[in-house]
Amino acid sequence: MLDLRRLRLLQELHRRGTIAAVAEALQFTPSAVSQQLAVLERESGVPLLERSGRGVRLTDAALVLVRHADTLLERAELAEAELAAAARSVAGRGRVAAFQSVALRLVAPAMRALARDAPGLRCELVEAEPEQSLPALALGDIDLVLADEWQHQPHSRPAGVERHDLHRDPVYLVLAEDHPAVRRHERAIPLAELAGEAWTTGHPGTGWEEITDRTCRQLGGFDPDVRHRANDSVVGLGLVAHGLAVTLLPEFVAPGVHPGVAVRGIAEGSVYRDIFAATRSADAQRPSLRALLAAVRAAAAGVGWRAEARPSLDG
C-alpha cells in the first residue's frame, strides 16, 4: 500500500526539481525527504531516483507514479474538503498571499473580521507578487491568492485553479505637483510630453515594469528612461514627490494622497489592471476557504468595489 504522504514528496520533487527545494517548501530536512523517498522506493518495488550530477532525477517508473499521485492526491484533497464541509467547522489554517496594497487594505481587515467571527481559523499572510503566489497556490503552499493582472498581460492559470474577479483598477500618470505638465493640463497629459523624463517603476519582469514599457511605447511612441526600480509604490511616490521621476500607478494605490504629487489621466487612452482572487478547485467546499473568500469580498465591498463578471484573461 503506497503512503500518500510519500507520494506527495515524489510529486513535489517532480515539480520543484531538487530535494533541498522540497525540504524547504515542506519544512523537512533534506535527509528526512531522502529517507522517505527511499521508503517509497522499497514500497513500490522499482527504482524511483537516479543520480544526475550533484542531484537526482526521476526514473521513468517514478514519472508513471507521479501521474497516479496527481490523481490520488487530488481525490484525497477533495475528500478532506467534503469532510470539512460536512462538519461545517471553520477551523485549521488559512494561508493568504497578496501584493502590497491589497494586503494592507483588503486582507488585513478580512483577517481582523475572521479573528472575531471564526477564532478557530489561524490566518497567515505572505506578501508576494502573482508571479510567485499563483504557482505556490497550485502546489498547495497557499490557500488563497490575491493577484493583479495588467492590461494585455494575462497570467496563465495553473491547472486546478479557479479565478474570482474583484475589481478593474484604472492606471494614472503620477508627477511632482510642480511639474510643468501638471500646470499645463488639468485632467489628462499626453504621454509624448514625458518622453524625456526619468521614470520609476518595478523590477524587471514585474507587471508594473512591463505596463510602463508597453504604455510608453504604444501610446506615447517612446521607450521610457527607467532610472529607478522598486516594487514598493511608496518608494516610487517618494521619488516622484522629490521631482526625480514620473510614473504610472493604479488608482487603488491611492497615489493622490501622497504629499507632493499630482495625478493625471493619460490623454492617448485608458490603461487598467484587473484584481482577482484565486483558489484551488479542490478546496471549493472547504469551510475555511469559503470563509476566507467571503471575508475578502466583504472587505472589497467596504472599499467600494463591486465585483463584475467579465471574461477571464487567462493565457
Coordinates of C-alpha atoms in Angstrom, one line a residue:
M1 CA 0.0 0.0 0.0
L2 CA 1.6 3.3 -1.1
D3 CA 1.7 6.1 1.5
L4 CA 0.0 9.3 0.3
R5 CA 2.5 11.5 2.2
R6 CA 5.4 9.9 0.5
L7 CA 3.7 10.2 -2.9
R8 CA 3.4 13.9 -2.1
L9 CA 7.1 14.1 -1.7
L10 CA 7.7 12.4 -5.0
Q11 CA 5.2 14.8 -6.7
E12 CA 6.9 17.8 -5.1
L13 CA 10.3 16.6 -6.2
H14 CA 9.0 16.3 -9.8
R15 CA 7.6 19.9 -9.6
R16 CA 10.5 21.6 -7.7
G17 CA 13.5 19.8 -9.1
T18 CA 15.7 19.2 -6.0
I19 CA 15.4 17.5 -2.7
A20 CA 16.6 20.8 -1.0
A21 CA 13.7 22.7 -2.6
V22 CA 11.2 20.1 -1.4
A23 CA 12.6 20.1 2.1
E24 CA 12.4 23.9 2.3
A25 CA 8.8 24.1 0.9
L26 CA 7.5 21.3 3.3
Q27 CA 9.6 22.3 6.3
F28 CA 11.5 19.0 6.4
T29 CA 15.2 18.3 6.5
P30 CA 16.8 17.1 3.2
S31 CA 17.8 13.9 4.9
A32 CA 14.2 13.3 6.0
V33 CA 13.0 13.8 2.5
S34 CA 15.6 11.4 1.1
Q35 CA 14.8 8.8 3.7
Q36 CA 11.0 8.9 3.0
L37 CA 11.7 8.7 -0.8
A38 CA 13.8 5.6 -0.1
V39 CA 11.0 4.0 1.8
L40 CA 8.6 4.8 -1.1
E41 CA 11.1 3.2 -3.4
R42 CA 11.0 0.0 -1.3
E43 CA 7.2 0.1 -1.2
S44 CA 6.9 0.4 -4.9
G45 CA 9.5 -2.3 -5.7
V46 CA 11.1 -0.3 -8.5
P47 CA 13.9 2.3 -8.7
L48 CA 12.4 5.8 -8.5
L49 CA 15.5 8.1 -8.4
E50 CA 18.8 8.1 -10.2
R51 CA 21.9 10.3 -9.8
S52 CA 22.2 13.3 -12.1
G53 CA 25.3 15.4 -11.5
R54 CA 25.1 16.5 -7.9
G55 CA 21.4 15.9 -7.7
V56 CA 18.8 13.3 -8.6
R57 CA 16.2 12.8 -11.3
L58 CA 13.1 10.7 -11.5
T59 CA 13.1 7.4 -13.4
D60 CA 10.5 6.5 -16.0
A61 CA 8.8 4.4 -13.3
A62 CA 8.7 7.4 -11.0
L63 CA 7.1 9.5 -13.7
V64 CA 4.4 6.9 -14.0
L65 CA 3.8 7.0 -10.3
V66 CA 3.7 10.8 -10.3
R67 CA 0.9 10.7 -12.8
H68 CA -1.1 8.5 -10.5
A69 CA -0.1 10.6 -7.5
D70 CA -1.6 13.7 -9.1
T71 CA -5.0 11.9 -9.2
L72 CA -4.8 10.2 -5.8
L73 CA -3.7 13.4 -4.0
E74 CA -6.4 15.5 -5.7
R75 CA -9.1 12.9 -4.7
A76 CA -7.7 13.0 -1.1
E77 CA -7.9 16.8 -1.0
L78 CA -11.5 16.6 -2.3
A79 CA -12.4 14.1 0.4
E80 CA -10.9 16.3 3.1
A81 CA -12.7 19.3 1.8
E82 CA -16.1 17.4 1.7
L83 CA -15.5 16.1 5.3
A84 CA -14.8 19.6 6.5
A85 CA -17.9 20.8 4.7
A86 CA -20.0 18.1 6.4
A87 CA -18.6 19.1 9.8
R88 CA -19.3 22.8 9.0
S89 CA -16.2 23.7 11.0
V90 CA -14.3 26.9 10.1
A91 CA -11.0 25.9 11.6
G92 CA -7.5 25.0 10.7
R93 CA -5.0 27.2 8.8
G94 CA -5.8 29.7 6.0
R95 CA -2.7 30.9 4.1
V96 CA -3.2 34.0 2.0
A97 CA -0.7 35.5 -0.5
A98 CA -1.3 39.1 -1.7
F99 CA 0.6 42.0 -3.2
Q100 CA 1.2 45.1 -1.0
S101 CA -1.9 47.4 -1.5
V102 CA -4.5 44.6 -1.2
A103 CA -2.6 43.1 1.7
L104 CA -3.0 46.4 3.6
R105 CA -6.5 47.4 2.5
L106 CA -8.3 44.1 2.0
V107 CA -6.5 41.2 3.7
A108 CA -5.8 42.9 7.0
P109 CA -9.5 43.9 7.5
A110 CA -10.6 40.5 6.3
M111 CA -8.3 38.7 8.9
R112 CA -9.5 41.0 11.6
A113 CA -13.1 40.1 10.9
L114 CA -12.2 36.4 10.8
A115 CA -10.4 36.7 14.2
R116 CA -13.7 37.8 15.6
D117 CA -16.1 35.6 13.7
A118 CA -14.0 32.4 13.2
P119 CA -11.5 32.3 16.0
G120 CA -10.7 28.6 15.3
L121 CA -9.2 29.7 11.9
R122 CA -5.5 30.6 12.0
C123 CA -4.9 33.1 9.3
E124 CA -1.4 33.7 7.8
L125 CA -0.3 36.3 5.3
V126 CA 2.6 36.3 2.9
E127 CA 3.3 39.4 0.7
A128 CA 4.0 38.1 -2.8
E129 CA 3.6 39.1 -6.4
P130 CA 1.4 36.9 -8.7
E131 CA 4.5 35.5 -10.4
Q132 CA 5.3 33.7 -7.2
S133 CA 2.0 33.3 -5.5
L134 CA 0.0 31.6 -8.3
P135 CA 2.5 28.7 -8.7
A136 CA 2.6 28.4 -4.9
L137 CA -1.2 28.1 -4.8
A138 CA -1.1 25.3 -7.4
L139 CA 1.5 23.5 -5.3
G140 CA -0.7 23.7 -2.2
D141 CA 1.7 26.1 -0.3
I142 CA -1.0 28.8 -0.3
D143 CA -4.8 28.6 0.1
L144 CA -6.0 32.0 -1.3
V145 CA -4.1 34.3 -3.6
L146 CA -5.0 38.0 -4.3
A147 CA -3.3 39.0 -7.6
D148 CA -3.3 41.7 -10.2
E149 CA -3.2 41.3 -14.0
W150 CA -2.2 44.3 -16.0
Q151 CA -3.9 45.2 -19.3
H152 CA -2.8 42.9 -22.2
Q153 CA -0.5 40.9 -19.8
P154 CA -2.5 37.9 -18.7
H155 CA -1.2 35.3 -16.2
S156 CA -1.5 31.7 -17.2
R157 CA -3.8 29.8 -14.8
P158 CA -2.3 26.7 -13.4
A159 CA -4.4 23.5 -13.7
G160 CA -6.9 23.1 -10.8
V161 CA -7.0 26.9 -10.0
E162 CA -10.2 29.0 -10.1
R163 CA -10.3 32.8 -10.6
H164 CA -12.7 35.2 -8.9
D165 CA -12.7 38.7 -10.4
L166 CA -12.9 41.5 -7.8
H167 CA -12.2 44.9 -9.5
R168 CA -10.9 46.7 -12.6
D169 CA -8.4 49.3 -11.4
P170 CA -7.6 52.3 -13.7
V171 CA -4.0 53.4 -14.1
Y172 CA -2.9 57.1 -14.0
L173 CA 0.2 59.2 -14.5
V174 CA 1.8 60.5 -11.3
L175 CA 4.1 63.5 -11.4
A176 CA 5.5 66.0 -9.0
E177 CA 2.9 68.6 -8.1
D178 CA 5.1 71.4 -9.6
H179 CA 5.9 69.6 -12.8
P180 CA 5.3 71.9 -15.9
A181 CA 3.0 69.3 -17.5
V182 CA 0.7 69.4 -14.4
R183 CA 0.3 73.2 -14.8
R184 CA -0.5 72.8 -18.5
H185 CA -3.0 70.0 -18.2
E186 CA -5.8 69.9 -15.5
R187 CA -7.1 66.4 -16.4
A188 CA -5.0 64.4 -18.8
I189 CA -1.4 64.6 -20.1
P190 CA -0.2 63.4 -23.5
L191 CA 2.4 60.8 -22.8
A192 CA 4.6 62.2 -25.7
E193 CA 5.3 65.2 -23.5
L194 CA 7.1 62.9 -21.0
A195 CA 9.4 61.3 -23.5
G196 CA 12.5 63.0 -22.0
E197 CA 11.6 62.3 -18.3
A198 CA 13.2 59.9 -15.9
W199 CA 10.8 57.1 -14.8
T200 CA 10.4 54.9 -11.8
T201 CA 8.8 51.5 -11.9
G202 CA 9.1 47.9 -10.6
H203 CA 11.9 45.5 -11.0
P204 CA 12.3 43.7 -14.4
G205 CA 9.7 41.0 -15.1
T206 CA 7.0 42.6 -12.8
G207 CA 3.7 43.7 -14.2
W208 CA 4.3 47.3 -13.2
E209 CA 7.6 47.4 -15.2
E210 CA 6.0 45.8 -18.3
I211 CA 2.9 48.0 -18.4
T212 CA 5.2 51.1 -18.1
D213 CA 7.2 50.0 -21.1
R214 CA 4.2 48.9 -23.1
T215 CA 2.2 52.1 -22.4
C216 CA 5.0 54.5 -23.2
R217 CA 5.8 52.6 -26.4
Q218 CA 2.2 52.1 -27.7
L219 CA 0.6 55.3 -26.5
G220 CA 3.5 57.7 -26.3
G221 CA 5.8 56.4 -29.0
F222 CA 8.9 56.2 -26.9
D223 CA 11.0 53.9 -24.7
P224 CA 10.9 55.2 -21.1
D225 CA 14.2 56.2 -19.4
V226 CA 13.8 54.0 -16.4
R227 CA 16.3 55.2 -13.8
H228 CA 14.7 53.9 -10.5
R229 CA 13.2 50.5 -9.6
A230 CA 11.4 49.4 -6.5
N231 CA 8.4 47.1 -6.1
D232 CA 7.2 49.3 -3.2
S233 CA 4.9 52.0 -4.7
V234 CA 5.7 54.2 -1.6
V235 CA 9.3 54.4 -2.7
G236 CA 8.2 55.3 -6.2
L237 CA 5.9 58.0 -4.9
G238 CA 8.7 59.5 -2.8
L239 CA 10.9 59.7 -5.9
V240 CA 8.1 61.4 -7.8
A241 CA 7.4 63.9 -5.0
H242 CA 11.1 65.0 -5.0
G243 CA 10.9 65.6 -8.7
L244 CA 13.3 62.7 -9.5
A245 CA 10.9 60.8 -11.8
V246 CA 7.4 60.3 -13.1
T247 CA 5.5 57.0 -13.0
L248 CA 2.3 55.1 -13.8
L249 CA 0.3 53.8 -10.8
P250 CA -3.2 52.3 -10.4
E251 CA -5.9 54.1 -8.5
F252 CA -6.1 51.6 -5.6
V253 CA -2.6 52.5 -4.5
A254 CA -4.1 55.9 -3.7
P255 CA -1.2 58.0 -5.2
G256 CA -3.3 61.2 -4.8
V257 CA -3.0 61.1 -1.0
H258 CA 0.8 61.2 -1.1
P259 CA 2.2 64.7 -0.4
G260 CA 3.9 66.5 -3.2
V261 CA 2.4 64.6 -6.2
A262 CA -0.3 65.2 -8.7
V263 CA -2.4 62.6 -10.6
R264 CA -3.5 62.9 -14.2
G265 CA -5.1 60.8 -16.8
I266 CA -3.4 59.5 -20.0
A267 CA -4.5 61.6 -22.9
E268 CA -3.9 58.9 -25.5
G269 CA -6.1 56.3 -23.9
S270 CA -7.1 54.3 -20.8
V271 CA -4.9 51.7 -19.1
Y272 CA -6.1 49.4 -16.3
R273 CA -5.3 46.3 -14.3
D274 CA -7.7 43.6 -13.0
I275 CA -7.5 42.5 -9.4
F276 CA -8.7 39.0 -8.7
A277 CA -8.7 36.2 -6.1
A278 CA -7.5 32.7 -6.9
T279 CA -8.2 29.4 -5.2
R280 CA -7.8 25.7 -5.8
S281 CA -10.8 23.9 -7.3
A282 CA -10.3 21.0 -4.8
D283 CA -10.9 23.4 -1.9
A284 CA -14.2 24.9 -3.2
Q285 CA -16.3 23.2 -0.5
R286 CA -13.8 23.7 2.4
P287 CA -15.4 25.9 5.0
S288 CA -12.2 27.7 5.9
L289 CA -11.6 28.7 2.3
R290 CA -15.1 29.8 1.8
A291 CA -14.8 31.9 5.0
L292 CA -11.6 33.5 3.7
L293 CA -13.0 34.3 0.3
A294 CA -16.2 35.8 1.8
A295 CA -14.2 37.9 4.2
V296 CA -12.1 39.3 1.4
R297 CA -15.2 40.0 -0.7
A298 CA -16.7 41.9 2.3
A299 CA -13.6 43.9 2.6
A300 CA -13.7 44.7 -1.1
A301 CA -17.2 45.9 -0.8
G302 CA -16.1 48.0 2.1
V303 CA -13.7 50.0 -0.1
G304 CA -16.4 50.4 -2.8
W305 CA -15.6 47.6 -5.1
R306 CA -18.4 45.9 -7.0
A307 CA -17.4 42.6 -8.5
E308 CA -18.3 42.5 -12.2
A309 CA -18.4 39.4 -14.3
R310 CA -16.0 39.6 -17.2
P311 CA -14.2 37.2 -19.5
S312 CA -11.1 35.7 -18.0
L313 CA -7.8 36.9 -19.4
D314 CA -6.0 33.6 -18.9
G315 CA -3.3 32.6 -21.4

